[in-house]
Coordinates of C-alpha atoms and ligand atoms in Angstrom, one line a residue:
M1 CA -0.1 -0.1 0.1
M2 CA 1.3 3.3 -1.2
T3 CA 2.0 6.0 1.7
T4 CA 0.5 9.6 0.9
F5 CA 2.8 11.7 -1.2
Q6 CA 4.8 14.2 1.1
P7 CA 6.7 17.0 -0.7
I8 CA 10.4 17.1 0.5
S9 CA 11.7 20.2 2.4
K10 CA 14.2 22.5 0.9
T11 CA 16.9 21.0 3.2
T12 CA 16.2 17.4 2.3
Q13 CA 16.3 18.4 -1.3
H14 CA 19.8 20.3 -0.8
M15 CA 21.1 17.3 1.0
L16 CA 20.0 15.0 -1.6
L17 CA 21.6 17.2 -4.5
A18 CA 24.8 17.6 -2.4
K19 CA 24.7 13.7 -2.2
L20 CA 24.2 13.4 -5.8
C21 CA 27.0 15.9 -6.5
E22 CA 29.3 14.2 -4.1
D23 CA 28.6 10.7 -5.6
L24 CA 28.9 11.8 -9.3
E25 CA 31.6 10.3 -11.5
D26 CA 32.5 13.6 -12.9
A27 CA 34.4 16.1 -11.2
I28 CA 32.6 19.2 -10.3
L29 CA 34.2 22.3 -9.0
I30 CA 32.5 25.7 -8.0
L31 CA 34.4 29.1 -8.1
D32 CA 33.2 32.3 -6.8
A33 CA 33.2 35.7 -8.7
D34 CA 36.9 36.2 -7.9
L35 CA 37.6 32.6 -9.3
R36 CA 38.1 31.1 -5.7
Y37 CA 37.4 27.5 -4.9
V38 CA 34.3 27.2 -2.9
F39 CA 33.5 23.5 -3.5
V40 CA 35.0 20.7 -5.3
N41 CA 33.4 17.2 -5.0
R42 CA 35.2 13.9 -4.4
A43 CA 35.7 12.9 -8.1
H44 CA 37.4 16.2 -8.4
E45 CA 39.9 15.5 -5.5
I46 CA 40.5 12.0 -7.1
L47 CA 41.1 13.2 -10.4
I48 CA 43.1 16.2 -9.7
G49 CA 44.9 15.1 -6.5
Y50 CA 44.1 18.1 -4.2
S51 CA 41.8 17.8 -1.3
Q52 CA 38.8 20.3 -1.1
E53 CA 40.4 21.5 2.2
F54 CA 43.5 22.5 0.5
L55 CA 41.6 24.1 -2.5
L56 CA 38.9 26.1 -0.8
G57 CA 39.3 29.8 -0.6
R58 CA 42.4 29.6 -2.9
P59 CA 42.1 31.6 -6.1
L60 CA 42.3 29.3 -9.3
G61 CA 45.1 31.6 -10.3
I62 CA 47.4 30.3 -7.5
Y63 CA 46.5 26.8 -8.5
D64 CA 47.2 27.7 -12.0
N65 CA 50.4 29.5 -11.3
E66 CA 51.7 26.8 -9.1
F67 CA 50.6 23.7 -10.9
L68 CA 49.3 24.5 -14.2
P69 CA 51.6 24.2 -17.3
E70 CA 51.5 27.1 -19.6
H71 CA 49.0 25.4 -22.1
E72 CA 46.5 24.8 -19.5
L73 CA 46.7 28.3 -18.1
Q74 CA 46.0 29.6 -21.4
L75 CA 43.2 27.2 -21.7
L76 CA 41.7 28.3 -18.5
N77 CA 42.1 32.1 -19.2
S78 CA 40.2 31.6 -22.5
A79 CA 37.6 29.7 -20.5
I80 CA 36.8 32.4 -18.3
Q81 CA 37.0 35.2 -20.9
N82 CA 34.4 33.2 -22.9
L83 CA 32.2 32.6 -19.8
N84 CA 32.0 36.3 -19.1
E85 CA 30.9 36.7 -22.5
N86 CA 28.7 33.7 -23.0
E87 CA 27.9 32.3 -19.6
V88 CA 28.6 28.9 -20.8
Y89 CA 32.0 27.2 -22.1
Q90 CA 32.7 23.8 -23.1
S91 CA 36.1 22.5 -24.6
S92 CA 38.1 19.3 -24.8
I93 CA 41.7 19.7 -22.9
V94 CA 44.3 17.8 -21.8
M95 CA 45.0 18.4 -18.0
S96 CA 47.9 17.6 -15.7
T97 CA 47.1 16.1 -12.3
R98 CA 49.2 16.6 -9.1
Y99 CA 51.0 13.2 -10.0
E100 CA 51.9 14.6 -13.6
Q101 CA 49.4 12.3 -15.2
N102 CA 47.9 13.7 -18.4
I103 CA 44.2 13.2 -18.7
N104 CA 42.0 14.1 -21.6
C105 CA 39.1 15.9 -20.2
Q106 CA 35.7 17.4 -21.5
L107 CA 35.6 20.7 -19.5
M108 CA 32.1 22.5 -19.1
F109 CA 31.7 25.7 -17.2
S110 CA 28.6 27.9 -16.5
K111 CA 28.2 31.1 -14.7
S112 CA 25.3 31.3 -12.3
I113 CA 24.0 34.1 -10.1
I114 CA 22.8 33.2 -7.0
A115 CA 21.5 35.8 -4.4
G116 CA 23.2 38.5 -6.5
D117 CA 26.4 36.7 -6.3
A118 CA 28.2 35.3 -9.3
Y119 CA 29.5 31.5 -9.4
Y120 CA 31.3 29.3 -12.1
V121 CA 30.2 25.9 -11.7
G122 CA 32.5 23.6 -13.8
I123 CA 32.2 19.8 -14.4
I124 CA 35.2 17.9 -15.9
R125 CA 34.6 14.6 -17.6
D126 CA 37.5 12.2 -17.6
E127 CA 37.5 11.0 -21.1
T128 CA 40.9 9.1 -21.1
D129 CA 39.0 5.9 -21.5
V130 CA 36.8 6.7 -24.1
I131 CA 39.7 8.1 -26.0
K132 CA 41.7 4.9 -25.3
Q133 CA 38.8 2.8 -26.6
E134 CA 38.6 5.1 -29.7
A135 CA 42.3 4.6 -30.2
Q136 CA 42.0 1.0 -29.8
L137 CA 39.1 0.8 -32.3
T138 CA 41.2 2.7 -34.8
Q139 CA 44.1 0.6 -34.3
Q140 CA 41.8 -2.6 -34.6
K141 CA 40.4 -1.1 -37.8
D142 CA 44.0 -0.3 -39.0
Q143 CA 45.1 -4.0 -38.2
L144 CA 41.9 -5.2 -40.0
N145 CA 42.7 -3.1 -43.0
K146 CA 46.3 -4.3 -43.0
L147 CA 45.3 -8.1 -42.7
N148 CA 42.9 -7.4 -45.6
N149 CA 45.2 -5.4 -47.8
Y150 CA 48.8 -6.3 -47.0
N151 CA 51.0 -9.4 -46.8
Q152 CA 51.8 -10.2 -43.4
I153 CA 55.4 -11.2 -44.1
T154 CA 56.8 -8.5 -46.2
G155 CA 54.0 -5.7 -45.4
L156 CA 53.6 -5.2 -49.1
P157 CA 50.1 -4.6 -50.7
N158 CA 48.3 -7.9 -51.5
R159 CA 47.0 -9.5 -54.8
K160 CA 43.5 -7.6 -54.1
V161 CA 45.2 -4.2 -53.7
F162 CA 47.4 -4.7 -56.9
L163 CA 44.3 -5.8 -59.0
A164 CA 42.3 -2.7 -57.8
Q165 CA 45.3 -0.4 -58.6
A166 CA 45.9 -2.0 -61.9
S167 CA 42.4 -2.0 -62.8
Q168 CA 42.2 2.0 -61.9
L169 CA 45.5 2.6 -63.7
L170 CA 44.3 0.8 -66.9
N171 CA 41.0 3.0 -66.9
E172 CA 42.8 6.2 -66.2
S173 CA 46.2 6.1 -68.1
H174 CA 46.9 7.5 -71.3
Q175 CA 50.3 5.8 -71.2
Q176 CA 51.4 2.2 -71.4
V177 CA 50.7 0.0 -68.2
V178 CA 53.1 -2.7 -67.6
I179 CA 52.1 -5.9 -65.5
I180 CA 55.0 -7.9 -64.1
R181 CA 54.8 -11.2 -62.4
L182 CA 57.6 -12.3 -60.5
N183 CA 58.3 -15.7 -58.7
I184 CA 61.3 -16.9 -56.3
D185 CA 63.1 -19.7 -58.3
R186 CA 62.9 -23.1 -56.3
Y187 CA 60.8 -21.8 -53.6
R188 CA 59.8 -25.3 -52.4
I189 CA 63.5 -26.3 -52.2
L190 CA 64.4 -23.2 -50.2
I191 CA 61.6 -24.0 -47.7
S192 CA 62.5 -27.7 -47.4
T193 CA 66.4 -26.7 -46.9
L194 CA 66.2 -23.5 -45.0
G195 CA 63.0 -23.9 -43.1
L196 CA 59.9 -21.8 -43.3
E197 CA 61.1 -18.9 -41.2
S198 CA 64.4 -18.5 -42.8
T199 CA 62.8 -18.4 -46.3
N200 CA 60.3 -15.9 -45.0
N201 CA 63.3 -13.8 -43.7
L202 CA 65.0 -14.0 -47.2
I203 CA 61.7 -13.0 -48.8
K204 CA 61.3 -10.1 -46.6
Q205 CA 64.9 -8.9 -47.1
F206 CA 64.4 -9.4 -51.0
S207 CA 61.2 -7.1 -51.0
D208 CA 62.8 -4.7 -48.6
E209 CA 65.8 -4.3 -51.2
L210 CA 63.4 -4.1 -54.0
S211 CA 61.4 -1.3 -52.5
A212 CA 64.7 0.4 -51.5
L213 CA 65.4 0.6 -55.3
E214 CA 62.6 3.2 -55.5
L215 CA 61.9 2.4 -59.1
E216 CA 60.6 5.2 -61.3
Q217 CA 57.2 5.0 -62.5
L218 CA 56.5 2.1 -60.1
H219 CA 52.5 2.3 -59.1
C220 CA 52.4 -0.9 -57.0
F221 CA 54.9 -3.6 -55.7
A222 CA 52.6 -6.4 -54.4
H223 CA 53.3 -9.6 -52.7
F224 CA 50.5 -12.1 -53.7
G225 CA 51.9 -14.7 -51.3
G226 CA 54.9 -17.2 -50.9
D227 CA 57.2 -16.7 -53.9
D228 CA 54.8 -14.7 -55.7
F229 CA 55.0 -10.8 -56.4
G230 CA 53.5 -8.5 -58.7
L231 CA 54.8 -4.8 -59.9
L232 CA 52.7 -2.5 -61.8
F233 CA 54.3 0.4 -64.1
E234 CA 53.2 3.1 -66.2
F235 CA 55.6 4.3 -69.1
A236 CA 55.4 6.6 -72.0
D237 CA 56.9 3.5 -73.8
A238 CA 56.8 -0.2 -72.0
N239 CA 60.5 -0.6 -73.2
F240 CA 61.5 1.6 -70.2
A241 CA 60.5 -1.2 -68.0
H242 CA 63.9 -3.0 -69.3
N243 CA 65.9 -0.6 -67.0
A244 CA 63.6 -1.5 -63.9
L245 CA 64.0 -5.3 -64.8
D246 CA 67.6 -4.7 -65.0
L247 CA 68.1 -3.3 -61.6
I248 CA 65.9 -6.0 -60.2
M249 CA 67.9 -8.9 -61.9
Q250 CA 71.2 -7.0 -60.7
L251 CA 69.7 -6.8 -57.0
C252 CA 69.6 -10.7 -57.2
E253 CA 73.2 -11.0 -58.2
C254 CA 74.3 -10.1 -54.6
P255 CA 73.8 -12.7 -51.9
F256 CA 71.6 -12.0 -49.1
L257 CA 72.5 -12.4 -45.4
V258 CA 69.9 -14.5 -43.7
D259 CA 70.3 -16.0 -40.4
G260 CA 74.3 -15.8 -40.7
N261 CA 74.4 -17.4 -44.0
L262 CA 74.9 -15.8 -47.3
L263 CA 72.1 -16.8 -49.7
C264 CA 71.7 -16.4 -53.4
L265 CA 68.2 -15.9 -54.8
H266 CA 67.1 -16.3 -58.4
I267 CA 63.8 -15.1 -59.8
S268 CA 61.7 -15.6 -62.9
V269 CA 59.9 -12.9 -64.4
G270 CA 57.1 -12.5 -66.9
V271 CA 56.0 -9.3 -68.2
S272 CA 52.9 -8.0 -70.3
Y273 CA 51.5 -4.6 -71.1
A274 CA 48.7 -2.4 -72.3
P275 CA 47.8 -1.9 -74.9
C276 CA 50.1 -4.2 -77.0
H277 CA 48.8 -7.4 -75.2
G278 CA 45.3 -6.1 -74.4
N279 CA 43.5 -3.6 -72.2
H280 CA 41.6 -6.0 -70.1
L281 CA 43.5 -6.7 -66.5
K282 CA 42.5 -10.2 -66.6
D283 CA 43.9 -10.7 -70.0
L284 CA 47.3 -8.9 -69.1
M285 CA 47.6 -10.8 -65.8
S286 CA 47.3 -14.1 -67.6
K287 CA 49.6 -13.1 -70.2
A288 CA 52.2 -12.0 -67.8
E289 CA 51.7 -15.2 -65.8
K290 CA 52.1 -17.2 -69.3
A291 CA 55.2 -15.5 -69.8
L292 CA 56.4 -16.2 -66.1
L293 CA 55.7 -19.8 -66.4
Y294 CA 57.9 -19.9 -69.6
A295 CA 60.7 -18.2 -67.9
K296 CA 60.6 -21.0 -65.2
Q297 CA 60.4 -23.8 -67.7
Q298 CA 63.5 -22.3 -69.4
G299 CA 65.4 -22.9 -66.2
G300 CA 64.5 -19.9 -64.2
D301 CA 66.6 -16.7 -63.5
D302 CA 65.4 -14.8 -66.3
V303 CA 62.9 -12.2 -67.8
Y304 CA 60.4 -13.1 -70.4
W305 CA 58.1 -10.7 -72.3
Y306 CA 54.6 -12.2 -73.4
R307 CA 54.6 -13.3 -77.0
P308 CA 51.7 -15.3 -78.4
D309 CA 54.1 -17.9 -79.7
L310 CA 55.7 -18.8 -76.1
N311 CA 55.0 -22.6 -76.0
I312 CA 54.2 -23.7 -72.4
T313 CA 54.5 -27.4 -72.1
T314 CA 53.5 -28.3 -68.5
D315 CA 50.4 -27.3 -66.5
Y316 CA 50.5 -27.4 -62.7
S317 CA 47.1 -28.3 -62.4
L318 CA 45.8 -31.1 -60.1
G319 CA 46.2 -33.6 -62.8
F320 CA 50.1 -33.1 -62.7
E321 CA 50.5 -34.8 -59.4
A322 CA 48.8 -37.8 -60.7
E323 CA 50.6 -37.7 -63.9
L324 CA 54.1 -37.5 -61.8
R325 CA 52.9 -40.6 -59.8
L326 CA 52.0 -42.5 -62.6
G327 CA 55.1 -41.6 -64.5
L328 CA 57.0 -42.9 -61.4
I329 CA 55.2 -46.2 -61.2
K330 CA 55.2 -46.8 -64.9
G331 CA 59.2 -46.2 -65.1
Q332 CA 59.0 -43.1 -67.1
F333 CA 61.8 -41.4 -65.3
I334 CA 65.0 -42.5 -66.6
P335 CA 68.6 -41.6 -66.4
Y336 CA 70.6 -39.7 -69.1
Y337 CA 74.3 -39.7 -68.9
Q338 CA 76.7 -36.8 -69.2
P339 CA 80.3 -37.8 -69.5
K340 CA 82.9 -36.4 -66.9
I341 CA 86.1 -35.8 -68.7
E342 CA 89.7 -35.7 -67.7
L343 CA 90.6 -32.5 -69.4
T344 CA 94.1 -32.9 -70.4
T345 CA 93.6 -36.5 -72.0
G346 CA 89.6 -36.1 -73.3
R347 CA 89.3 -39.5 -71.4
I348 CA 85.9 -40.3 -70.0
I349 CA 86.4 -41.2 -66.3
G350 CA 82.7 -41.4 -65.4
F351 CA 79.3 -40.1 -66.0
E352 CA 76.8 -37.9 -64.3
A353 CA 73.4 -39.4 -64.2
L354 CA 70.5 -36.7 -65.0
V355 CA 67.0 -37.5 -64.8
R356 CA 64.6 -37.2 -67.8
W357 CA 60.9 -37.7 -68.0
Q358 CA 59.9 -40.0 -70.8
H359 CA 56.6 -38.4 -71.0
P360 CA 53.8 -40.2 -73.1
T361 CA 52.5 -37.3 -75.0
K362 CA 54.9 -34.3 -74.2
G363 CA 58.2 -36.1 -75.2
L364 CA 61.4 -36.2 -73.3
L365 CA 61.4 -33.6 -70.4
A366 CA 64.3 -32.0 -68.6
P367 CA 64.2 -31.7 -64.8
T368 CA 63.3 -28.0 -64.8
F369 CA 59.9 -29.0 -66.0
F370 CA 59.0 -31.2 -63.0
I371 CA 61.9 -31.2 -60.3
D372 CA 60.2 -28.4 -58.3
A373 CA 57.0 -30.5 -58.4
I374 CA 58.5 -33.6 -57.4
A375 CA 59.7 -31.8 -54.3
K376 CA 56.4 -30.2 -53.9
Y377 CA 54.5 -33.6 -53.8
K378 CA 57.2 -35.3 -51.6
L379 CA 58.3 -37.8 -54.4
S380 CA 62.0 -37.0 -54.2
F381 CA 62.7 -40.1 -52.5
E382 CA 60.8 -42.3 -54.7
L383 CA 62.5 -40.6 -57.7
F384 CA 65.8 -41.2 -56.1
H385 CA 65.0 -44.8 -55.6
K386 CA 63.9 -45.2 -59.4
M387 CA 67.0 -43.5 -60.4
A388 CA 69.5 -45.4 -58.0
S389 CA 68.0 -48.7 -59.1
Q390 CA 68.6 -48.0 -62.9
I391 CA 72.0 -46.6 -62.3
A392 CA 73.1 -49.8 -60.3
E393 CA 71.7 -52.0 -63.0
Q394 CA 73.8 -50.0 -65.5
L395 CA 76.8 -50.2 -63.3
Q396 CA 76.5 -54.0 -63.0
H397 CA 76.0 -54.1 -66.9
W398 CA 79.5 -52.3 -67.4
Q399 CA 81.0 -54.3 -64.8
K400 CA 80.3 -57.2 -67.0
L401 CA 81.8 -55.4 -70.0
E402 CA 84.9 -54.7 -67.8
L403 CA 84.1 -51.0 -68.0
P404 CA 85.4 -49.5 -64.7
Q405 CA 83.8 -45.9 -65.0
H406 CA 81.8 -44.6 -62.1
I407 CA 78.3 -42.9 -62.1
C408 CA 77.3 -40.0 -60.2
I409 CA 73.7 -39.5 -59.0
N410 CA 72.1 -36.2 -57.8
A411 CA 70.4 -36.2 -54.6
D412 CA 68.6 -33.5 -52.6
A413 CA 67.8 -32.8 -48.9
A414 CA 64.5 -34.4 -48.7
E415 CA 66.2 -37.6 -50.0
F416 CA 68.6 -37.5 -47.2
S417 CA 65.8 -37.0 -44.5
Q418 CA 64.7 -40.4 -45.4
P419 CA 66.0 -42.6 -42.4
N420 CA 66.5 -45.9 -45.0
F421 CA 68.5 -43.7 -47.4
F422 CA 71.6 -45.5 -46.4
K423 CA 69.9 -49.1 -46.7
V424 CA 68.6 -48.4 -50.1
I425 CA 72.3 -47.7 -51.2
K426 CA 73.8 -50.5 -49.5
T427 CA 71.1 -53.3 -50.7
L428 CA 71.5 -51.9 -54.1
L429 CA 75.4 -52.1 -54.1
D430 CA 75.2 -55.7 -52.5
T431 CA 72.4 -57.1 -54.8
H432 CA 74.1 -55.8 -58.0
Q433 CA 77.6 -56.8 -56.6
I434 CA 79.1 -53.5 -57.3
S435 CA 81.7 -51.8 -55.1
G436 CA 81.0 -48.5 -53.4
H437 CA 83.6 -46.6 -55.5
R438 CA 81.7 -47.1 -58.6
L439 CA 79.0 -44.8 -57.2
Q440 CA 79.2 -40.9 -56.5
I441 CA 76.7 -38.9 -54.9
E442 CA 76.4 -35.2 -55.8
I443 CA 74.8 -33.0 -53.1
T444 CA 73.9 -29.4 -53.8
E445 CA 74.8 -26.8 -51.3
S446 CA 71.2 -26.0 -50.7
S447 CA 70.7 -29.5 -49.4
L448 CA 73.1 -28.9 -46.6
M449 CA 71.5 -25.9 -44.9
L450 CA 69.3 -27.7 -42.9
R451 CA 69.0 -31.3 -41.3
H452 CA 72.6 -31.2 -40.3
A453 CA 72.6 -34.2 -37.9
E454 CA 70.6 -36.2 -40.5
V455 CA 72.9 -35.5 -43.4
K456 CA 76.1 -35.7 -41.5
S457 CA 75.3 -39.1 -40.1
Q458 CA 74.0 -40.3 -43.6
L459 CA 76.9 -39.0 -45.4
K460 CA 79.5 -40.5 -43.0
A461 CA 77.7 -44.1 -43.0
I462 CA 77.6 -43.8 -46.9
K463 CA 81.4 -42.9 -47.2
E464 CA 82.1 -46.0 -45.2
L465 CA 80.6 -48.1 -48.0
G466 CA 83.3 -46.5 -50.4
V467 CA 80.9 -44.2 -52.2
C468 CA 82.5 -40.9 -53.2
L469 CA 80.7 -37.7 -52.5
A470 CA 80.6 -34.5 -54.5
L471 CA 79.5 -31.0 -53.5
D472 CA 77.4 -29.8 -56.5
D473 CA 77.0 -26.2 -57.9
F474 CA 79.8 -25.1 -55.7
G475 CA 79.9 -21.3 -55.2
T476 CA 76.4 -20.6 -55.8
G477 CA 76.1 -19.1 -52.7
Y478 CA 75.2 -21.4 -49.8
A479 CA 78.0 -20.9 -47.3
S480 CA 80.1 -23.0 -49.4
L481 CA 83.3 -22.8 -47.5
S482 CA 82.0 -23.9 -44.3
Y483 CA 80.5 -27.0 -45.9
L484 CA 83.8 -28.2 -47.3
Q485 CA 85.3 -28.3 -43.7
E486 CA 82.2 -29.9 -42.2
Y487 CA 81.5 -32.6 -44.6
P488 CA 83.7 -35.3 -46.1
F489 CA 83.6 -34.5 -49.8
D490 CA 85.8 -36.0 -52.4
F491 CA 84.7 -33.7 -55.3
I492 CA 83.8 -30.1 -55.7
K493 CA 81.6 -29.3 -58.9
I494 CA 82.4 -25.7 -59.9
D495 CA 79.0 -24.4 -61.1
Q496 CA 78.6 -23.6 -64.6
S497 CA 78.0 -19.8 -63.9
F498 CA 81.7 -19.4 -63.3
T499 CA 82.7 -21.5 -66.4
S500 CA 80.5 -19.7 -68.8
K501 CA 82.3 -16.2 -68.0
I502 CA 85.8 -17.5 -67.5
V503 CA 87.1 -16.3 -70.9
V504 CA 85.7 -12.8 -70.8
D505 CA 85.9 -12.0 -67.2
S506 CA 89.3 -12.2 -65.4
T507 CA 87.6 -11.9 -62.0
Q508 CA 85.7 -15.1 -62.8
K509 CA 88.8 -16.8 -63.9
A510 CA 90.5 -15.7 -60.6
I511 CA 87.9 -17.1 -58.5
V512 CA 87.6 -20.4 -60.4
K513 CA 91.5 -20.5 -59.9
A514 CA 91.1 -19.8 -56.1
I515 CA 88.5 -22.6 -56.0
L516 CA 90.9 -25.0 -57.6
D517 CA 93.7 -23.9 -55.1
L518 CA 91.4 -24.4 -52.3
A519 CA 90.3 -28.0 -53.5
K520 CA 93.9 -28.9 -53.8
A521 CA 94.6 -27.7 -50.3
L522 CA 91.9 -29.7 -48.9
N523 CA 92.8 -32.7 -50.8
M524 CA 89.8 -32.7 -52.9
K525 CA 89.3 -33.1 -56.7
A526 CA 87.5 -30.3 -58.6
V527 CA 85.0 -30.6 -61.8
A528 CA 84.2 -27.9 -63.8
E529 CA 80.6 -27.8 -65.1
G530 CA 79.1 -26.4 -68.2
I531 CA 82.2 -26.4 -70.5
E532 CA 80.7 -25.3 -73.8
T533 CA 84.0 -24.1 -75.8
Q534 CA 87.4 -25.2 -76.4
D535 CA 88.5 -21.6 -75.0
Q536 CA 86.9 -22.6 -71.8
R537 CA 88.5 -26.0 -71.7
D538 CA 91.9 -24.4 -72.5
I539 CA 91.7 -21.8 -69.7
L540 CA 90.7 -24.3 -67.2
V541 CA 93.4 -26.7 -68.1
D542 CA 95.8 -23.6 -67.7
I543 CA 94.8 -22.8 -64.3
G544 CA 95.0 -26.3 -63.2
C545 CA 91.8 -27.9 -63.4
N546 CA 91.8 -31.6 -64.3
Y547 CA 88.2 -32.8 -64.6
G548 CA 85.3 -31.2 -66.4
Q549 CA 81.8 -31.8 -68.3
G550 CA 79.9 -29.9 -70.7
F551 CA 78.2 -29.7 -74.1
W552 CA 81.5 -29.1 -75.6
F553 CA 82.3 -32.8 -74.9
S554 CA 78.9 -34.3 -74.7
H555 CA 75.1 -33.5 -74.1
P556 CA 73.6 -36.0 -71.6
V557 CA 72.9 -39.2 -73.7
T558 CA 70.9 -42.4 -73.4
A559 CA 72.4 -45.3 -71.5
E560 CA 73.2 -47.2 -74.9
K561 CA 75.0 -44.2 -76.1
A562 CA 77.1 -43.9 -73.0
T563 CA 77.9 -47.6 -73.3
K564 CA 78.9 -47.2 -77.0
M565 CA 81.2 -44.0 -75.8
L566 CA 82.8 -46.1 -73.3
L567 CA 83.3 -49.1 -75.6
D568 CA 84.6 -46.7 -78.4
Q569 CA 87.2 -45.2 -75.8
R570 CA 88.4 -48.6 -74.9
A571 CA 88.9 -49.6 -78.7
A572 CA 90.6 -46.4 -79.3
H573 CA 92.8 -46.8 -76.4
Q574 CA 93.6 -50.4 -77.3
H575 CA 94.3 -49.5 -80.9
Y576 CA 96.7 -46.5 -79.7
E577 CA 98.3 -49.2 -77.3
K578 CA 98.6 -51.6 -80.2
F579 CA 100.0 -48.8 -82.4
L580 CA 102.7 -47.9 -79.7
N581 CA 103.6 -51.4 -79.2
D582 CA 103.9 -51.9 -83.0
S583 CA 105.9 -48.9 -83.4
K584 CA 108.4 -50.2 -80.8
F585 CA 109.2 -53.1 -82.9
Ligands
LIG24 P1 73.2 -30.4 -62.0 O1 73.3 -31.4 -61.3 O2 74.3 -29.1 -61.7 O3 73.5 -30.8 -63.5 C1 74.0 -29.9 -64.6 C2 73.1 -29.4 -65.5 O4 73.5 -28.6 -66.3 C3 72.2 -30.6 -66.4 O5 70.9 -29.9 -66.5 C4 73.0 -30.7 -67.6 O6 72.3 -31.0 -68.8 C5 73.3 -29.1 -67.9 N1 74.7 -29.0 -68.4 C6 75.7 -29.9 -68.7 N2 76.6 -29.3 -69.5 C7 76.2 -28.1 -69.8 C8 76.7 -27.0 -70.7 O7 77.8 -27.2 -71.3 N3 75.9 -25.9 -70.8 C9 74.7 -25.7 -70.1 N4 74.2 -24.7 -70.3 N5 74.2 -26.8 -69.5 C10 74.8 -27.8 -69.2 P2 69.7 -30.8 -66.4 O8 69.9 -32.1 -66.9 O9 68.6 -29.9 -66.8 O10 69.5 -30.8 -64.8 C11 69.3 -29.6 -64.2 C12 69.4 -29.8 -62.6 O11 68.4 -30.7 -62.1 C13 70.9 -30.6 -62.2 O12 71.7 -29.9 -62.1 C14 70.4 -31.2 -60.8 O13 70.4 -30.3 -59.9 C15 68.6 -31.5 -61.1 N6 68.8 -33.0 -61.3 C16 69.1 -33.7 -62.5 N7 68.9 -34.9 -62.1 C17 68.2 -35.1 -60.9 C18 68.1 -36.2 -60.1 O14 67.8 -37.4 -60.8 N8 67.7 -36.0 -58.8 C19 67.6 -34.8 -58.2 N9 67.3 -34.4 -57.1 N10 67.9 -33.6 -59.1 C20 68.5 -33.8 -60.4
LIG25 MG1 74.7 -32.4 -60.6
LIG26 MG1 75.6 -28.6 -60.8

């Protein structure tokens, strides 16, 4: 039952209002006409740090002069001036407290006349939390924007941004718009050897250095993810893109320092441009991609501009994996053999086995068409097993023909990581009754980057079988020297990039000479790869290189052809011996 309504007395009303004022979260201060404190509530005491007792009767000026910084003093003076003119004043300010904390406040002052006396009533609302929340919200929005539009590893714009900018540029530009697609070569192998983190560091460094080139007329440099990048240019003539492309390729000639290791990075690049290759973005993107794929198929480390006659032979669709697996089952992967030559005599001392895919419809394919995919689909060990079995059979066949030459097989990190790598080699040697020294294994420098413990123990065990080990592609940048110290190599294979320049570039010649001296000092043999001319062979002999291989002597050939070469060599030798013997008498 409700009680009868009783109006409250003025005193109760004032007490309630005073309580409300006391409990309010906003700070309240009342100043008299001479700007002296006559009241502050608890919230004010807490916010500013001075008790009411301290402040009462003190003019705002004293407080100002003693404690307020210059900018707050100015703000207060302008507030009071405003109040005298307008009676109400409102502003957002940053106030310092007694504890030298800066707080963001909303300040409201009003002027009241009570019983003929003027008072200024101020309310200060602490907005620090609100502002913090707003800042957090903006930060979250920024992060979301970054997540949506930028690559997390490199911080570069992503594919979405690239496409939007390219599309806008194509609409607006009166010049030629160049689309460049760029991939890091052998990305999968980098990941399997360096690990994901170091590969990402390498990619970040590459993108930072490319950005630092500050290429002219570059509208967008984007990272589509993984090894995939895009660049967007606008030129009066698309041919100006050659300068930018030269600078990018030059950038990759210097090794990158990642986690204490010097690493070389190679890239493949495909280019298309409007209006020559079309005006639609989709068209231009797919044409640049086609050129990129072609660059990769030619072995990478190169730039190709789109042409309608670029003949792409491989597609990396889902069916490709199935084709590879089927090819392995059906024995379509076969070794071709490239002779290794004693340079002074021209004698074949052995062969390097190089895998070829005898594809049922596409013909004979070189490793560049499928070796990355083999690693990607984790088929490396299977390939190795197939190759090693055929090589063991070949060696057994040569043994029967009393041909003593050895065969080198290429192996990758993925193969060494298999625990039964050693067992496979040992079983093959035993079942075919071949001695270990007839087999050599070539390991690329990149294979040695990771899996140190596994690779080391595998190599040691394999060496105990008498198998020789060669460090392939020596000098291509994977901390070559430290590997020579660490692992028990018998051969160094000097990469063909050195051989190709040895005639025209005296620095390259000096480097090769230094490698040869080093090999000698470490009691290792050296084989120069990629000899294509007599001049190259002559210079190599001149600076003390004893062994080599290359197209000048022979391209990789079939097993039958290799056997014939060996038989011919023996016959020629026997003929020569006979001639010598005959001429003695
Ligand atoms: P690699 O082991 O350094 O082999 C040398 C490559 O240079 C071969 O290419 C060979 O055909 C080519 N070559 C030989 N002489 C010359 C020359 O005078 N000039 C030029 N320009 N090139 C020459 P190929 O057969 O395309 O093999 C490429 C790479 O694929 C090999 O480089 C090796 O790293 C890898 N590879 C080949 N077979 C296998 C394999 O069975 N297993 C694995 N894991 N990798 C393999
Ligand atoms: Mg090799
Ligand atoms: Mg090599």
